Structure formats: structure tokens, C-alpha cells
Coordinates of C-alpha atoms in Angstrom, one line a residue:
X1 CA 53.5 168.6 117.9
X2 CA 52.4 169.9 114.6
X3 CA 48.8 169.2 113.7
X4 CA 47.7 167.2 110.7
X5 CA 46.3 170.4 109.0
X6 CA 49.6 172.2 109.3
X7 CA 51.5 169.1 108.0
X8 CA 49.1 169.0 105.1
X9 CA 49.7 172.6 104.4
X10 CA 53.5 172.0 104.4
X11 CA 53.1 169.1 102.0
X12 CA 51.0 171.2 99.7
X13 CA 53.7 173.9 99.7
X14 CA 56.5 171.4 99.2
X15 CA 54.6 169.8 96.2
X16 CA 55.7 172.9 94.2
X17 CA 59.2 171.5 94.2
X18 CA 58.1 168.7 91.9
X19 CA 57.3 171.2 89.2
X20 CA 60.4 173.3 89.9
X21 CA 62.7 170.4 89.8
X22 CA 61.1 169.1 86.7
X23 CA 61.9 172.2 84.7
X24 CA 64.9 173.9 86.3
X25 CA 66.5 170.7 87.6
X26 CA 65.9 169.0 84.2
X27 CA 67.4 172.0 82.4
X28 CA 70.4 172.2 84.8
X29 CA 71.1 168.5 84.2
X30 CA 70.8 168.4 80.4
X31 CA 71.4 171.9 79.2
X32 CA 75.1 171.7 78.6
X33 CA 74.8 168.3 76.8
X34 CA 71.9 169.8 74.8
X35 CA 74.1 172.7 73.7
X36 CA 77.1 170.6 72.8
X37 CA 75.7 167.4 71.5
X38 CA 72.3 168.5 70.1
X39 CA 73.0 172.1 68.9
X40 CA 76.6 171.2 68.0
X41 CA 78.2 174.1 69.9
X42 CA 81.8 173.8 71.1
X43 CA 82.3 173.5 74.8
X44 CA 83.8 177.0 75.0
X45 CA 80.8 178.7 73.3
X46 CA 78.4 176.7 75.5
X47 CA 80.4 177.9 78.5
X48 CA 80.0 181.5 77.4
X49 CA 76.2 181.0 77.0
X50 CA 76.0 179.7 80.6
X51 CA 78.1 182.7 81.7
X52 CA 75.4 184.9 80.1
X53 CA 72.8 182.9 82.1
X54 CA 74.8 183.5 85.3
X55 CA 74.8 187.3 84.7
X56 CA 71.1 187.0 83.9
X57 CA 70.4 185.3 87.2
X58 CA 72.0 188.2 89.1
X59 CA 69.5 190.5 87.5
X60 CA 66.4 188.3 87.3
X61 CA 66.4 187.3 91.0
X62 CA 66.9 190.9 92.2
X63 CA 64.2 192.2 89.9
X64 CA 61.9 189.3 91.1
X65 CA 62.6 190.2 94.7
X66 CA 61.8 193.9 94.2
X67 CA 58.6 193.0 92.4
X68 CA 57.6 190.6 95.2
X69 CA 58.2 193.3 97.8
X70 CA 56.1 195.9 95.9
X71 CA 53.3 193.4 95.4
X72 CA 53.3 192.5 99.1
X73 CA 52.9 196.1 100.0
X74 CA 49.8 196.2 97.9
X75 CA 48.4 193.1 99.6
X76 CA 49.4 190.5 97.0
X77 CA 51.4 187.8 98.6
X78 CA 53.9 185.1 97.6
X79 CA 51.1 182.6 96.6
X80 CA 49.5 185.1 94.2
X81 CA 52.7 185.7 92.3
X82 CA 53.5 182.0 92.1
X83 CA 50.1 181.2 90.5
X84 CA 50.3 184.1 88.1
X85 CA 53.8 183.4 86.8
X86 CA 53.5 179.7 86.4
X87 CA 52.1 179.6 82.8
X88 CA 54.7 182.0 81.3
X89 CA 57.5 180.0 82.8
X90 CA 56.1 176.8 81.5
X91 CA 55.9 178.2 78.0
X92 CA 59.5 179.4 78.1
X93 CA 60.7 175.9 79.1
X94 CA 58.7 174.2 76.4
X95 CA 60.1 176.6 73.8
X96 CA 63.6 175.9 74.9
X97 CA 63.3 172.2 74.2
X98 CA 61.3 172.7 71.0
X99 CA 64.0 174.8 69.4
X100 CA 65.8 171.9 67.6
X101 CA 62.5 170.8 66.0
X102 CA 61.7 174.4 65.0
X103 CA 65.1 174.8 63.4
X104 CA 66.0 177.7 65.7
X105 CA 69.7 177.1 66.0
X106 CA 71.2 180.6 65.8
X107 CA 73.4 181.5 68.7
X108 CA 71.4 184.7 69.6
X109 CA 68.2 182.7 69.6
X110 CA 69.7 180.1 72.0
X111 CA 70.9 182.9 74.3
X112 CA 67.6 184.7 74.3
X113 CA 65.6 181.5 75.0
X114 CA 67.9 180.5 77.8
X115 CA 67.6 184.0 79.4
X116 CA 63.9 184.1 78.9
X117 CA 63.4 180.8 80.7
X118 CA 65.7 181.7 83.6
X119 CA 64.0 185.1 84.0
X120 CA 60.5 183.6 84.0
X121 CA 61.7 181.0 86.5
X122 CA 63.1 183.6 88.9
X123 CA 59.6 185.2 89.2
X124 CA 58.4 181.8 90.4
X125 CA 61.4 180.8 92.5
X126 CA 61.8 183.8 94.7
X127 CA 58.3 183.9 96.1
X128 CA 57.9 180.2 96.4
X129 CA 61.1 179.8 98.5
X130 CA 60.4 182.9 100.6
X131 CA 56.9 181.4 101.4
X132 CA 58.7 178.8 103.5
X133 CA 59.6 181.4 106.2
X134 CA 55.9 182.2 106.6
X135 CA 54.7 178.6 106.5
X136 CA 56.0 177.8 110.0
X137 CA 58.3 179.4 112.6
X138 CA 59.3 176.2 114.4
X139 CA 62.9 175.1 113.7
X140 CA 62.1 171.4 113.7
X141 CA 59.1 171.9 111.4
X142 CA 61.3 173.8 109.0
X143 CA 63.6 170.8 108.9
X144 CA 60.6 168.6 108.1
X145 CA 59.3 170.9 105.4
X146 CA 62.8 170.9 103.9
X147 CA 62.6 167.2 103.7
X148 CA 59.1 167.3 102.1
X149 CA 60.5 169.7 99.5
X150 CA 63.3 167.4 98.6
X151 CA 61.0 164.4 98.5
X152 CA 59.0 166.0 95.7
X153 CA 62.2 167.2 94.0
X154 CA 63.6 163.7 94.0
X155 CA 60.3 162.3 92.6
X156 CA 60.7 164.8 89.8
X157 CA 64.3 163.7 89.4
X158 CA 63.0 160.2 88.6
X159 CA 61.0 161.6 85.7
X160 CA 64.0 163.6 84.5
X161 CA 66.2 160.5 84.7
X162 CA 63.7 158.1 82.9
X163 CA 62.2 160.5 80.3
X164 CA 63.9 163.8 79.7
X165 CA 67.5 162.7 79.9
X166 CA 67.2 159.7 77.5
X167 CA 65.3 161.9 75.0
X168 CA 68.1 164.5 75.1
X169 CA 70.6 161.6 74.5
X170 CA 68.5 160.3 71.6
X171 CA 68.2 163.8 70.1
X172 CA 72.0 164.0 70.1
X173 CA 72.5 160.7 68.4
X174 CA 69.3 160.0 66.4
X175 CA 67.9 163.6 65.9
X176 CA 64.6 162.7 67.7
X177 CA 63.8 166.4 68.0
X178 CA 60.0 165.9 67.9
X179 CA 60.0 163.6 70.9
X180 CA 62.1 166.0 72.9
X181 CA 59.8 168.9 72.0
X182 CA 56.8 166.8 73.2
X183 CA 58.5 166.0 76.4
X184 CA 59.3 169.7 77.0
X185 CA 55.7 170.6 76.4
X186 CA 54.4 167.9 78.8
X187 CA 56.9 168.9 81.5
X188 CA 56.0 172.5 81.1
X189 CA 52.3 171.7 81.5
X190 CA 52.9 169.6 84.6
X191 CA 55.0 172.4 86.0
X192 CA 52.3 175.0 85.6
X193 CA 49.6 172.7 87.0
X194 CA 51.8 171.8 90.0
X195 CA 52.6 175.4 90.9
X196 CA 49.0 176.7 90.6
X197 CA 47.8 173.8 92.8
X198 CA 50.6 174.5 95.3
X199 CA 49.7 178.2 95.5
X200 CA 46.0 177.4 95.9
X201 CA 46.4 174.8 98.7
X202 CA 49.2 176.1 100.8
X203 CA 47.5 179.0 102.5
X204 CA 47.5 179.7 106.2
X205 CA 50.5 179.0 108.4
X206 CA 52.2 181.8 110.4
X207 CA 50.3 185.1 110.6
X208 CA 50.8 187.2 107.5
X209 CA 53.2 190.2 108.0
X210 CA 51.7 193.6 108.4
X211 CA 52.0 196.2 105.7
X212 CA 54.6 197.9 107.8
X213 CA 56.7 194.7 108.0
X214 CA 56.4 194.1 104.3
X215 CA 57.5 197.7 103.7
X216 CA 60.7 197.1 105.8
X217 CA 61.6 194.1 103.7
X218 CA 64.3 194.8 101.1
X219 CA 67.0 193.4 98.9
X220 CA 69.8 195.5 100.5
X221 CA 70.5 192.9 103.1
X222 CA 73.2 193.5 105.8
X223 CA 76.1 191.9 104.0
X224 CA 78.5 192.1 106.9
X225 CA 76.3 190.1 109.3
X226 CA 78.0 186.8 110.2
X227 CA 74.9 184.8 109.4
X228 CA 74.4 186.5 106.0
X229 CA 78.1 185.8 105.2
X230 CA 77.7 182.2 106.3
X231 CA 74.6 181.6 104.2
X232 CA 76.3 183.2 101.2
X233 CA 79.2 180.9 101.5
X234 CA 76.9 177.9 101.9
X235 CA 74.9 179.0 98.8
X236 CA 78.2 179.2 96.8
X237 CA 79.2 175.7 97.8
X238 CA 75.7 174.3 97.3
X239 CA 75.3 175.8 93.8
X240 CA 78.8 175.5 92.4
X241 CA 80.1 172.2 93.8
X242 CA 77.3 169.8 94.9
X243 CA 75.4 169.4 91.6
X244 CA 78.6 169.0 89.4
X245 CA 78.5 165.3 89.8
X246 CA 75.0 165.1 88.3
X247 CA 75.9 167.6 85.5
X248 CA 78.8 165.5 84.3
X249 CA 77.2 162.1 84.6
X250 CA 76.1 162.3 80.9
X251 CA 79.7 162.8 79.9
X252 CA 81.1 160.2 82.3
X253 CA 78.7 157.6 81.3
X254 CA 79.1 158.2 77.6
X255 CA 82.9 158.9 77.3
X256 CA 84.6 157.6 80.4
X257 CA 82.7 154.4 81.3
X258 CA 81.7 154.0 77.7
X259 CA 78.2 153.0 78.7
X260 CA 75.8 155.7 77.6
X261 CA 72.9 153.3 78.4
X262 CA 74.0 153.3 82.0
X263 CA 73.4 157.1 82.5
X264 CA 69.7 156.8 83.1
X265 CA 70.3 153.9 85.6
X266 CA 73.0 155.9 87.4
X267 CA 70.6 158.8 87.7
X268 CA 67.9 156.5 89.0
X269 CA 70.4 155.1 91.6
X270 CA 71.2 158.7 92.6
X271 CA 67.5 159.5 93.0
X272 CA 66.9 156.3 94.9
X273 CA 69.7 157.2 97.3
X274 CA 68.1 160.7 97.7
X275 CA 64.7 159.1 98.5
X276 CA 66.3 157.0 101.3
X277 CA 68.2 160.1 102.4
X278 CA 65.1 162.2 102.6
X279 CA 63.4 159.7 104.9
X280 CA 66.5 159.4 107.1
X281 CA 67.6 163.1 107.4
X282 CA 63.9 164.3 107.8
X283 CA 63.5 161.8 110.7
X284 CA 66.6 163.1 112.4
X285 CA 65.7 166.8 112.1
X286 CA 63.8 166.6 115.3
X287 CA 66.8 165.4 117.3
X288 CA 69.8 167.1 115.8
X289 CA 70.5 170.6 114.5
X290 CA 70.2 171.2 110.8
X291 CA 73.9 172.3 110.6
X292 CA 75.1 169.1 112.2
X293 CA 72.9 167.0 109.8
X294 CA 74.2 169.0 106.8
X295 CA 77.8 168.3 107.8
X296 CA 76.9 164.6 108.1
X297 CA 75.4 164.6 104.7
X298 CA 78.5 166.1 103.1
X299 CA 80.6 163.5 104.8
X300 CA 78.5 160.7 103.3
X301 CA 78.8 162.4 99.9
X302 CA 82.6 162.5 100.2
X303 CA 82.7 158.8 100.9
X304 CA 80.5 158.1 97.9
X305 CA 82.5 160.3 95.5
X306 CA 85.8 158.6 96.6
X307 CA 84.2 155.2 96.1
X308 CA 82.8 156.2 92.6
X309 CA 86.3 157.3 91.5
X310 CA 87.8 154.0 92.6
X311 CA 85.2 151.9 90.9
X312 CA 85.1 153.4 87.4
X313 CA 86.2 150.0 85.9
X314 CA 83.2 148.2 87.5
X315 CA 80.1 149.8 86.0
X316 CA 77.6 147.8 88.1
X317 CA 79.4 148.8 91.3
X318 CA 79.0 152.4 90.3
X319 CA 75.2 152.1 90.9
X320 CA 75.8 151.5 94.6
X321 CA 78.3 154.4 94.7
X322 CA 75.8 156.7 93.1
X323 CA 73.1 155.7 95.6
X324 CA 75.5 156.6 98.5
X325 CA 76.2 160.0 96.9
X326 CA 72.5 160.6 96.5
X327 CA 71.9 159.7 100.2
X328 CA 74.4 162.3 101.2
X329 CA 73.1 164.9 98.7
X330 CA 69.6 164.6 100.2
X331 CA 70.9 166.5 103.2
X332 CA 73.0 168.8 101.1
X333 CA 70.1 170.0 99.0
X334 CA 67.3 170.0 101.6
X335 CA 68.7 171.5 104.8
X336 CA 70.1 174.8 103.7
X337 CA 66.5 176.1 103.1
X338 CA 65.6 175.4 106.7
X339 CA 68.8 177.1 107.8
X340 CA 67.9 180.1 105.6
X341 CA 64.4 180.4 107.1
X342 CA 66.0 180.5 110.6
X343 CA 68.5 183.1 109.3
X344 CA 65.6 185.4 108.6
X345 CA 64.7 185.4 112.3
X346 CA 68.3 185.9 113.3
X347 CA 68.8 188.9 111.1
X348 CA 65.4 190.3 112.2
X349 CA 66.7 190.1 115.8
X350 CA 70.0 191.8 115.1
X351 CA 68.7 194.5 112.8
X352 CA 65.1 195.1 113.6
X353 CA 64.0 194.4 110.1
X354 CA 62.7 191.2 108.6
X355 CA 64.6 190.9 105.3
X356 CA 62.4 187.9 104.3
X357 CA 62.2 188.3 100.5
X358 CA 65.6 189.9 100.4
X359 CA 67.5 187.1 102.1
X360 CA 65.9 184.4 100.0
X361 CA 66.7 186.4 96.9
X362 CA 70.3 186.9 98.1
X363 CA 70.6 183.1 98.6
X364 CA 69.0 182.3 95.3
X365 CA 71.2 184.7 93.3
X366 CA 74.3 183.0 94.7
X367 CA 73.0 179.5 94.2
X368 CA 71.9 179.9 90.6
X369 CA 74.7 182.1 89.5
X370 CA 77.3 179.8 91.0
X371 CA 75.5 176.9 89.4
X372 CA 75.7 178.6 86.0
X373 CA 79.4 179.4 86.7
X374 CA 80.0 175.7 87.4
X375 CA 78.4 174.7 84.1
X376 CA 80.4 177.4 82.3
X377 CA 83.6 176.0 83.9
X378 CA 82.7 172.5 82.7
X379 CA 82.1 173.8 79.1
X380 CA 85.3 175.9 79.0
X381 CA 87.4 173.0 80.4
X382 CA 86.0 170.5 77.9
X383 CA 86.6 173.0 75.0
X384 CA 90.2 173.7 76.2
X385 CA 90.9 169.9 76.5
X386 CA 89.7 169.3 73.0
X387 CA 86.3 167.6 73.6
X388 CA 84.6 166.5 70.4
X389 CA 80.8 165.7 70.7
X390 CA 79.9 162.2 69.7
X391 CA 83.5 161.1 69.2
X392 CA 85.9 158.9 71.2
X393 CA 87.6 161.2 73.7
X394 CA 91.3 161.3 74.5
X395 CA 92.7 160.3 77.9
X396 CA 93.2 164.0 78.7
X397 CA 89.5 164.7 78.1
X398 CA 88.4 161.7 80.1
X399 CA 90.6 162.7 83.0
X400 CA 89.2 166.2 82.8
X401 CA 85.6 164.9 82.9
X402 CA 86.4 162.8 86.0
X403 CA 88.3 165.6 87.7
X404 CA 85.4 168.0 87.2
X405 CA 82.6 165.5 88.1
X406 CA 84.3 164.1 91.3
X407 CA 86.9 166.6 92.3
X408 CA 84.8 169.8 92.5
X409 CA 82.0 168.3 94.6
X410 CA 84.6 166.5 96.8
X411 CA 86.4 169.8 97.6
X412 CA 83.1 171.6 98.0
X413 CA 81.8 169.1 100.5
X414 CA 85.0 169.3 102.6
X415 CA 84.7 173.1 102.6
X416 CA 81.0 172.9 103.7
X417 CA 81.9 170.5 106.6
X418 CA 84.4 173.1 107.9
X419 CA 81.8 175.9 107.4
X420 CA 79.1 174.0 109.4
X421 CA 81.5 174.1 112.4
X422 CA 80.8 177.8 112.5
X423 CA 77.1 177.5 112.8
X424 CA 75.7 177.3 116.3
X425 CA 72.0 177.8 115.9
X426 CA 70.2 174.7 117.2
X427 CA 66.6 174.1 117.9
X428 CA 66.6 175.2 121.5
X429 CA 68.5 178.4 120.7
X430 CA 66.2 179.2 117.9
X431 CA 63.2 178.7 120.1
X432 CA 64.6 181.2 122.6
X433 CA 65.2 183.6 119.8
X434 CA 61.5 183.3 118.7
X435 CA 60.4 184.0 122.2
X436 CA 62.5 187.1 122.4
X437 CA 61.2 188.3 119.0
X438 CA 57.7 187.8 120.2
X439 CA 58.2 189.8 123.3
X440 CA 59.8 192.6 121.3
X441 CA 56.9 192.7 119.0
X442 CA 54.4 192.7 121.9
X443 CA 56.2 195.5 123.7
X444 CA 56.2 197.6 120.5
X445 CA 59.9 198.2 120.8
X446 CA 61.6 199.8 117.7
X447 CA 65.3 199.8 116.8
X448 CA 67.3 202.8 118.0
X449 CA 67.9 205.6 115.5
X450 CA 71.4 204.5 114.9
X451 CA 70.2 201.3 113.4
X452 CA 67.9 203.1 111.1
X453 CA 70.7 205.3 109.9
X454 CA 72.9 202.3 109.4
X455 CA 70.4 200.3 107.3
X456 CA 68.0 202.8 105.8
X457 CA 69.9 206.0 105.1
X458 CA 73.4 205.0 104.3
X459 CA 74.7 203.5 101.1
X460 CA 76.6 200.9 103.1
X461 CA 73.9 198.4 103.7
X462 CA 76.3 196.1 105.5
X463 CA 76.3 197.8 108.9
X464 CA 75.7 195.2 111.6
X465 CA 74.9 195.9 115.3
X466 CA 74.6 193.4 118.1
X467 CA 71.0 192.5 118.9
X468 CA 71.1 194.1 122.4
X469 CA 72.5 197.4 121.1
X470 CA 69.8 197.5 118.4
X471 CA 67.0 197.7 120.9
X472 CA 65.6 200.6 122.8
X473 CA 66.2 200.8 126.5
X474 CA 62.6 199.8 127.1
X475 CA 62.9 196.6 125.0
X476 CA 66.2 195.7 126.6
X477 CA 64.6 195.8 130.1
X478 CA 61.6 193.8 128.9
X479 CA 63.8 191.1 127.5
X480 CA 66.6 191.0 130.1
X481 CA 64.7 188.2 131.9
X482 CA 64.4 186.1 128.8
X483 CA 67.6 185.6 126.8
X484 CA 70.6 187.2 125.2
X485 CA 70.7 187.4 121.4
X486 CA 72.1 184.1 120.2
X487 CA 75.2 184.1 118.0
X488 CA 73.9 182.0 115.1
X489 CA 77.3 182.1 113.4
X490 CA 80.4 182.6 115.5
X491 CA 82.3 185.6 114.1

């Protein structure tokens, strides 16, 4: 049983997701509409801008990871970096939403502001997410903290739905640029305050890694490891497919259902469904594996997406469909982070190195880059179909909007369900893995020299050795009584 103090620490850590979802989630939801309907860019050009953001994410997250690793080696941990980087990121977000009021409409300015914001956010995002692996080592507790994170993210989504999204809509139709700039400044301030408080109050948890362990961390993760491959595929599906429904709601509500006033209500229904889903999936994390619950969440999302597509002619019914989708998406967005924290332990067992920052950066690079690629695809498709901002759309454009908003997440969910069948890391197996890791550390066993050559001295960082072969003979004897290395992902 986790004590009250540790639960409080996990809640303090998870509160940071309120600020993160406020700025990055708000930007992800509104940025394409902002570029097309506020700045007046064509869908194709907006798509190219998001492609530039995707390329930036590749670089920014890797730079942030390398910076985090260097700072950890000097004794400055994840929390220090979160607190220091909060204010610059808040200012970058506020500037992005103040640009229409300031008259900064040149394409190069938009690209620079977008890259500046995403780069500043990466310096917050990598250490905050990696901190989860240090907060607790218990698999069930990691499921709970994943739920706490999504609870705060969903609370933030309510603010985005009721304040930021309507203001962006008004800016597109009524040119209310000053109100949008004010909302951006307030959101940025809340973000900075939340992240600083999160870093200040979430100390403690699992013992801090030694300087040697921090030095063994790295961004050159073992790419051929089955668990790393599985998490990469999950990141791709989570970033590219799952959020597409929310990203196209502004277009579906305005140009397909012809009820732009319904968009905020649909987003509220989506958030309400996520709230209910957080409570349900979090309660179930103690009894079922995270991979099983994730597959169940994708199944619920599939049913909701099908129902939404069948009920486009009945706007009021769409609210219930959006709530069902949100209920499923709660699992989709919360549980991969718990799986990723467990993956750090699996990779440490197999390779003798704890790629903590590296694995979280690897996952974040794929999630954010695939999300930007998804937004680019939406923009390019709308431009190719002849989308005209603020005008009645042709049947072809409407069909394209619906196909993007419902088809992509539907296919992604079905693929994720199949992927989860390959994950076999349950709570009991993870517990045995932790015991084995603890015995290895106590025995002082080091990986054999062949492992060092494979991971440290060769250019092919993807070399993977089985857990038993990666240990010295002394370590294998000491652990032969405990367990065999679990196959977290069946190869």
C-alpha cells in the first residue's frame, strides 16, 4: 500500500500536466485553425509549417535529453531543470498567441515563433516526463500516477475548450486579437506557476541515481530491443492517430455539422468523458496490466468513433459519442507513460544500463514528431481538396475532413489493439524484475565486456543481448534462485 505522503508526492508531480496540457495541448488543438483561419495561410503552407515543427521536435528533444544528462552528472536533477525552464517556455507561448495583435504575420516570423515555443517546451517536457521513472518503481503505482497526470491534463482541457478555443474561433471571425493575446499571456503565466510548484513539491520518491548511473544514461538507446521497438510503435500511434479527432473538431463542427457554436460543447463532452475514464481506468490499474487496459481503451474509442460517424446528422447525439470517445482516450493518453517507465527497468535488465532520460526522449521525439506530421497531413489534405477558410465547403472537402478526423484515429486504434497483444509485462512479472535488479545491484555485478563493446564502443547502438547473457557469471549464480529475465515484448 502506498502511503499518503507518496500519493501526495505523485499528485504534486502530476499537477505539472495541467500546465503542460494548457500550453502544448492548447497549441496542438488550435494551431492549425490559427494558421489557416486567423493568419489566412493556405492549408498547404500551414502543413509545411507543421512539418518544420516536426523536424524541430527531432532536434529539440534530443538536445534537451543531452542537456538533462549533462546536468544530472553535475548534480542538477530533473526538477531543477523544470523550474528553470518554465518561464522562458511561458513567454514563448504568450508571444505565439500575441502575434496577430502585434501584426507579426510574415511567414518566417510564424515559423520562428512556432519553433521557439516547441524548443522551449522540449526543455520542460523531457525532464518532467523522465521524473516519473524516479517517482516510484511499483508498476501499480505507476498506473495510478499515469491516471493522476491525465486527470490534471483533462482539467486543463476544460480550460482550453471553454476559453482558448472560442477565442481562437472569434479571432478568425471577428478579429478579436487582443482577447486572444490576453488569454495566451494568462495561460503562459499559469503554466509557469504550475511547473515551478510541481518541481518544488514533488521531491523524494525512489532513491536518486548515483553519479555513475547518471553517467551511463544516454540518448543512443538500444533500438533493436523488442521493448524499445514496441514503445516506438506505440508512440507513433499515440502521437499520429489518437489526437486527430480533437484536431479536426474545429473543422467538423464549423464546416460539416455547420454548428461552430457546438465545437466548445463537443470539446467539453470529450473532456467529461476523459474525466470519467480517468477514474475508471485508474481504479482498474491495480487489478489488470496496463497493456490490457490500453487495448480496452482503444476498443472503446473505436466504438465511439464509429457512432460519431453514423450520427453526424444529429448534433445533440454527437455529444454522447464524443463522451464515449473521451472515455476511451483517457486510457490511450495515460497508460503509455506507465508502460514507458516499466520499459526503463526492462532495458536496464537486458543491457546493464539505465537509459532513463534517453528512453523518455526517444518516446517524446516520436510522439511529438508524429503529432506534427499528423497536423501537416491534415493541412496538406485540406489544401489539396480546395479548402477555403471561412467559406462553405464542397462535399469533397467535407468528406476529407470526416475521413481525417474519424478514419485516422480508427485505424490507429485497431493497430494499437494488435500491438498490445505483443506486450506481456504484467504487475507480477514487473515485480519479479525489480527484485532481480535489486539483487544485481546489491551483488555489484557488472555487464560482461561484450555488452560494453556492443553499447558503448560501437556505432551500432542497437545491439541487444538477452538479460542472462548480459550478466557476469557471479551475477547469474546469485540470481538463478530468483527469476529469469522476463520477455516484456514477445519478439
